[in-house]
Amino acid sequence: MLLFIAISFALLVSLLGFTITGTKALHTYRVDRTLRYGTDAALEVAVQMVKANPAMAQSSPVTPSGTVPPCAVQLPLDEATVPGASQVMVSGSYLTVTCEPTSGVAASGGPDIDSTASVPTQAARDVTFVVTCGAPGTDRAQGDRYECMDGPDVQELGRARVRFDIDPGFATPSERAIVPKILTWTLYE
């Protein structure tokens, strides 16, 4: 009888140890998954934003206004949880996406030097997108929840390079680089 109790106790202790380890691993996995999915979604939103606004991310403006609108957006980093589940992200966390013409690529979105049209036509745009999380880390007062807010430290979570090719059927020649082609798409661990 004593042997049965000892074996049962050993099994119960080992089961409890596995449960605690599993809970800690689940928390870490949820943070990683939330950041990865959020980063991927932020890159997709930014690509669509630049696609919808051909004046963004040009090395030299072709638009009649002669200005290039800023190419940055902050997106909330939400996590869907079921009732009763604890959140792993601090409320109000967000990701910042910036984009700019890819360095080393001539005339990204600027005037098409091969064009013979009387009106300036837009060349293809080669754009680099970067997703960052400001002040990454856990907030111990919040119960080990991860935060992405303003702060001195910035962590790069993802980067993409997208070429916006010419849509020859687009009516406005100065805003025709709108067909996205993914060249690289990287999510960091």
GROMACS .gro file of C-alpha atoms in nm:
model
  189
    1MET     CA    1   0.000   0.000   0.000
    2LEU     CA    2   0.284   0.237   0.088
    3LEU     CA    3   0.447   0.165  -0.248
    4PHE     CA    4   0.123   0.252  -0.430
    5ILE     CA    5   0.097   0.585  -0.243
    6ALA     CA    6   0.462   0.668  -0.317
    7ILE     CA    7   0.423   0.593  -0.689
    8SER     CA    8   0.096   0.790  -0.705
    9PHE     CA    9   0.262   1.086  -0.530
   10ALA     CA   10   0.560   1.076  -0.770
   11LEU     CA   11   0.326   1.070  -1.070
   12LEU     CA   12   0.123   1.360  -0.929
   13VAL     CA   13   0.436   1.571  -0.868
   14SER     CA   14   0.569   1.502  -1.219
   15LEU     CA   15   0.229   1.584  -1.371
   16LEU     CA   16   0.223   1.912  -1.179
   17GLY     CA   17   0.576   1.991  -1.306
   18PHE     CA   18   0.471   1.928  -1.665
   19THR     CA   19   0.167   2.151  -1.616
   20ILE     CA   20   0.375   2.443  -1.486
   21THR     CA   21   0.628   2.405  -1.770
   22GLY     CA   22   0.347   2.389  -2.026
   23THR     CA   23   0.184   2.703  -1.887
   24LYS     CA   24   0.510   2.899  -1.907
   25ALA     CA   25   0.577   2.776  -2.262
   26LEU     CA   26   0.222   2.866  -2.367
   27HIS     CA   27   0.267   3.223  -2.241
   28THR     CA   28   0.593   3.265  -2.435
   29TYR     CA   29   0.440   3.112  -2.746
   30ARG     CA   30   0.141   3.346  -2.727
   31VAL     CA   31   0.367   3.653  -2.711
   32ASP     CA   32   0.569   3.528  -3.009
   33ARG     CA   33   0.257   3.441  -3.209
   34THR     CA   34   0.092   3.777  -3.136
   35LEU     CA   35   0.405   3.967  -3.246
   36ARG     CA   36   0.449   3.756  -3.562
   37TYR     CA   37   0.085   3.782  -3.671
   38GLY     CA   38   0.077   4.153  -3.585
   39THR     CA   39   0.398   4.217  -3.781
   40ASP     CA   40   0.272   4.027  -4.084
   41ALA     CA   41  -0.061   4.212  -4.077
   42ALA     CA   42   0.115   4.549  -4.034
   43LEU     CA   43   0.331   4.483  -4.341
   44GLU     CA   44   0.023   4.387  -4.543
   45VAL     CA   45  -0.162   4.704  -4.436
   46ALA     CA   46   0.139   4.923  -4.520
   47VAL     CA   47   0.178   4.766  -4.867
   48GLN     CA   48  -0.191   4.831  -4.938
   49MET     CA   49  -0.156   5.188  -4.807
   50VAL     CA   50   0.137   5.258  -5.043
   51LYS     CA   51  -0.044   5.086  -5.330
   52ALA     CA   52  -0.346   5.313  -5.274
   53ASN     CA   53  -0.127   5.625  -5.265
   54PRO     CA   54   0.124   5.623  -5.555
   55ALA     CA   55   0.279   5.948  -5.432
   56MET     CA   56   0.427   5.771  -5.126
   57ALA     CA   57   0.782   5.636  -5.110
   58GLN     CA   58   0.923   5.814  -5.414
   59SER     CA   59   1.286   5.914  -5.441
   60SER     CA   60   1.183   6.226  -5.634
   61PRO     CA   61   0.823   6.342  -5.668
   62VAL     CA   62   0.639   6.323  -5.998
   63THR     CA   63   0.307   6.441  -5.856
   64PRO     CA   64   0.174   6.784  -5.949
   65SER     CA   65   0.210   6.903  -5.587
   66GLY     CA   66   0.580   6.818  -5.596
   67THR     CA   67   0.573   6.668  -5.246
   68VAL     CA   68   0.603   6.314  -5.118
   69PRO     CA   69   0.359   6.232  -4.834
   70PRO     CA   70   0.506   6.073  -4.521
   71CYS     CA   71   0.510   5.697  -4.524
   72ALA     CA   72   0.457   5.586  -4.165
   73VAL     CA   73   0.168   5.437  -3.974
   74GLN     CA   74   0.107   5.309  -3.623
   75LEU     CA   75  -0.122   5.010  -3.590
   76PRO     CA   76  -0.269   4.871  -3.268
   77LEU     CA   77  -0.128   4.540  -3.154
   78ASP     CA   78  -0.441   4.363  -3.038
   79GLU     CA   79  -0.478   4.007  -2.932
   80ALA     CA   80  -0.806   3.824  -2.940
   81THR     CA   81  -0.867   3.629  -2.624
   82VAL     CA   82  -1.156   3.416  -2.513
   83PRO     CA   83  -1.341   3.513  -2.195
   84GLY     CA   84  -1.139   3.410  -1.891
   85ALA     CA   85  -0.804   3.395  -2.074
   86SER     CA   86  -0.532   3.633  -1.962
   87GLN     CA   87  -0.385   3.874  -2.214
   88VAL     CA   88  -0.011   3.869  -2.283
   89MET     CA   89   0.010   4.218  -2.441
   90VAL     CA   90  -0.017   4.543  -2.245
   91SER     CA   91  -0.328   4.732  -2.350
   92GLY     CA   92  -0.246   5.019  -2.587
   93SER     CA   93   0.053   4.846  -2.748
   94TYR     CA   94   0.114   4.925  -3.115
   95LEU     CA   95   0.349   4.853  -3.403
   96THR     CA   96   0.510   5.127  -3.611
   97VAL     CA   97   0.558   5.074  -3.984
   98THR     CA   98   0.784   5.302  -4.185
   99CYS     CA   99   0.869   5.288  -4.551
  100GLU     CA  100   1.106   5.462  -4.786
  101PRO     CA  101   1.251   5.415  -5.131
  102THR     CA  102   1.501   5.129  -5.126
  103SER     CA  103   1.853   5.266  -5.106
  104GLY     CA  104   2.068   5.198  -5.409
  105VAL     CA  105   1.773   5.185  -5.649
  106ALA     CA  106   1.775   5.477  -5.891
  107ALA     CA  107   1.460   5.685  -5.942
  108SER     CA  108   1.230   5.475  -5.725
  109GLY     CA  109   0.890   5.613  -5.815
  110GLY     CA  110   1.045   5.922  -5.966
  111PRO     CA  111   1.020   6.035  -6.327
  112ASP     CA  112   1.053   5.753  -6.581
  113ILE     CA  113   1.368   5.841  -6.776
  114ASP     CA  114   1.265   5.613  -7.064
  115SER     CA  115   0.932   5.787  -7.113
  116THR     CA  116   0.877   6.000  -7.423
  117ALA     CA  117   0.544   6.137  -7.297
  118SER     CA  118   0.495   6.512  -7.267
  119VAL     CA  119   0.366   6.469  -6.910
  120PRO     CA  120   0.603   6.321  -6.650
  121THR     CA  121   0.532   5.952  -6.601
  122GLN     CA  122   0.608   5.758  -6.286
  123ALA     CA  123   0.876   5.490  -6.286
  124ALA     CA  124   0.838   5.171  -6.084
  125ARG     CA  125   0.873   5.217  -5.707
  126ASP     CA  126   1.106   4.998  -5.503
  127VAL     CA  127   1.005   5.037  -5.138
  128THR     CA  128   1.148   4.900  -4.814
  129PHE     CA  129   0.903   4.859  -4.524
  130VAL     CA  130   1.020   4.819  -4.162
  131VAL     CA  131   0.800   4.718  -3.866
  132THR     CA  132   0.924   4.813  -3.519
  133CYS     CA  133   0.814   4.780  -3.160
  134GLY     CA  134   0.916   5.061  -2.926
  135ALA     CA  135   1.034   4.975  -2.573
  136PRO     CA  136   0.996   4.600  -2.613
  137GLY     CA  137   0.990   4.393  -2.301
  138THR     CA  138   0.769   4.285  -2.019
  139ASP     CA  139   0.600   4.516  -1.775
  140ARG     CA  140   0.638   4.344  -1.438
  141ALA     CA  141   0.363   4.559  -1.284
  142GLN     CA  142   0.126   4.427  -1.550
  143GLY     CA  143   0.192   4.063  -1.462
  144ASP     CA  144   0.463   3.979  -1.716
  145ARG     CA  145   0.268   4.118  -2.010
  146TYR     CA  146   0.464   4.227  -2.317
  147GLU     CA  147   0.448   4.588  -2.433
  148CYS     CA  148   0.516   4.773  -2.758
  149MET     CA  149   0.495   5.146  -2.691
  150ASP     CA  150   0.713   5.458  -2.701
  151GLY     CA  151   1.056   5.419  -2.553
  152PRO     CA  152   1.428   5.457  -2.613
  153ASP     CA  153   1.478   5.100  -2.729
  154VAL     CA  154   1.333   4.994  -3.062
  155GLN     CA  155   1.316   4.635  -3.181
  156GLU     CA  156   1.282   4.559  -3.551
  157LEU     CA  157   1.023   4.285  -3.595
  158GLY     CA  158   0.997   4.260  -3.972
  159ARG     CA  159   1.113   4.399  -4.303
  160ALA     CA  160   0.983   4.374  -4.657
  161ARG     CA  161   1.102   4.497  -4.994
  162VAL     CA  162   0.825   4.549  -5.246
  163ARG     CA  163   0.848   4.667  -5.603
  164PHE     CA  164   0.541   4.851  -5.732
  165ASP     CA  165   0.538   4.790  -6.106
  166ILE     CA  166   0.367   5.000  -6.370
  167ASP     CA  167  -0.002   4.954  -6.446
  168PRO     CA  168  -0.010   5.058  -6.813
  169GLY     CA  169  -0.388   5.088  -6.809
  170PHE     CA  170  -0.390   5.340  -6.525
  171ALA     CA  171  -0.514   5.679  -6.644
  172THR     CA  172  -0.284   5.910  -6.447
  173PRO     CA  173   0.074   5.871  -6.578
  174SER     CA  174   0.228   6.036  -6.271
  175GLU     CA  175   0.062   5.780  -6.039
  176ARG     CA  176   0.088   5.449  -6.221
  177ALA     CA  177   0.334   5.242  -6.011
  178ILE     CA  178   0.066   5.051  -5.819
  179VAL     CA  179   0.111   4.678  -5.887
  180PRO     CA  180   0.289   4.525  -5.583
  181LYS     CA  181   0.548   4.252  -5.631
  182ILE     CA  182   0.701   4.109  -5.313
  183LEU     CA  183   1.080   4.082  -5.342
  184THR     CA  184   1.156   3.994  -4.978
  185TRP     CA  185   0.933   3.943  -4.673
  186THR     CA  186   1.110   3.871  -4.344
  187LEU     CA  187   0.967   3.831  -3.994
  188TYR     CA  188   1.230   3.823  -3.719
  189GLU     CA  189   1.229   3.599  -3.413
   0.00000   0.00000   0.00000
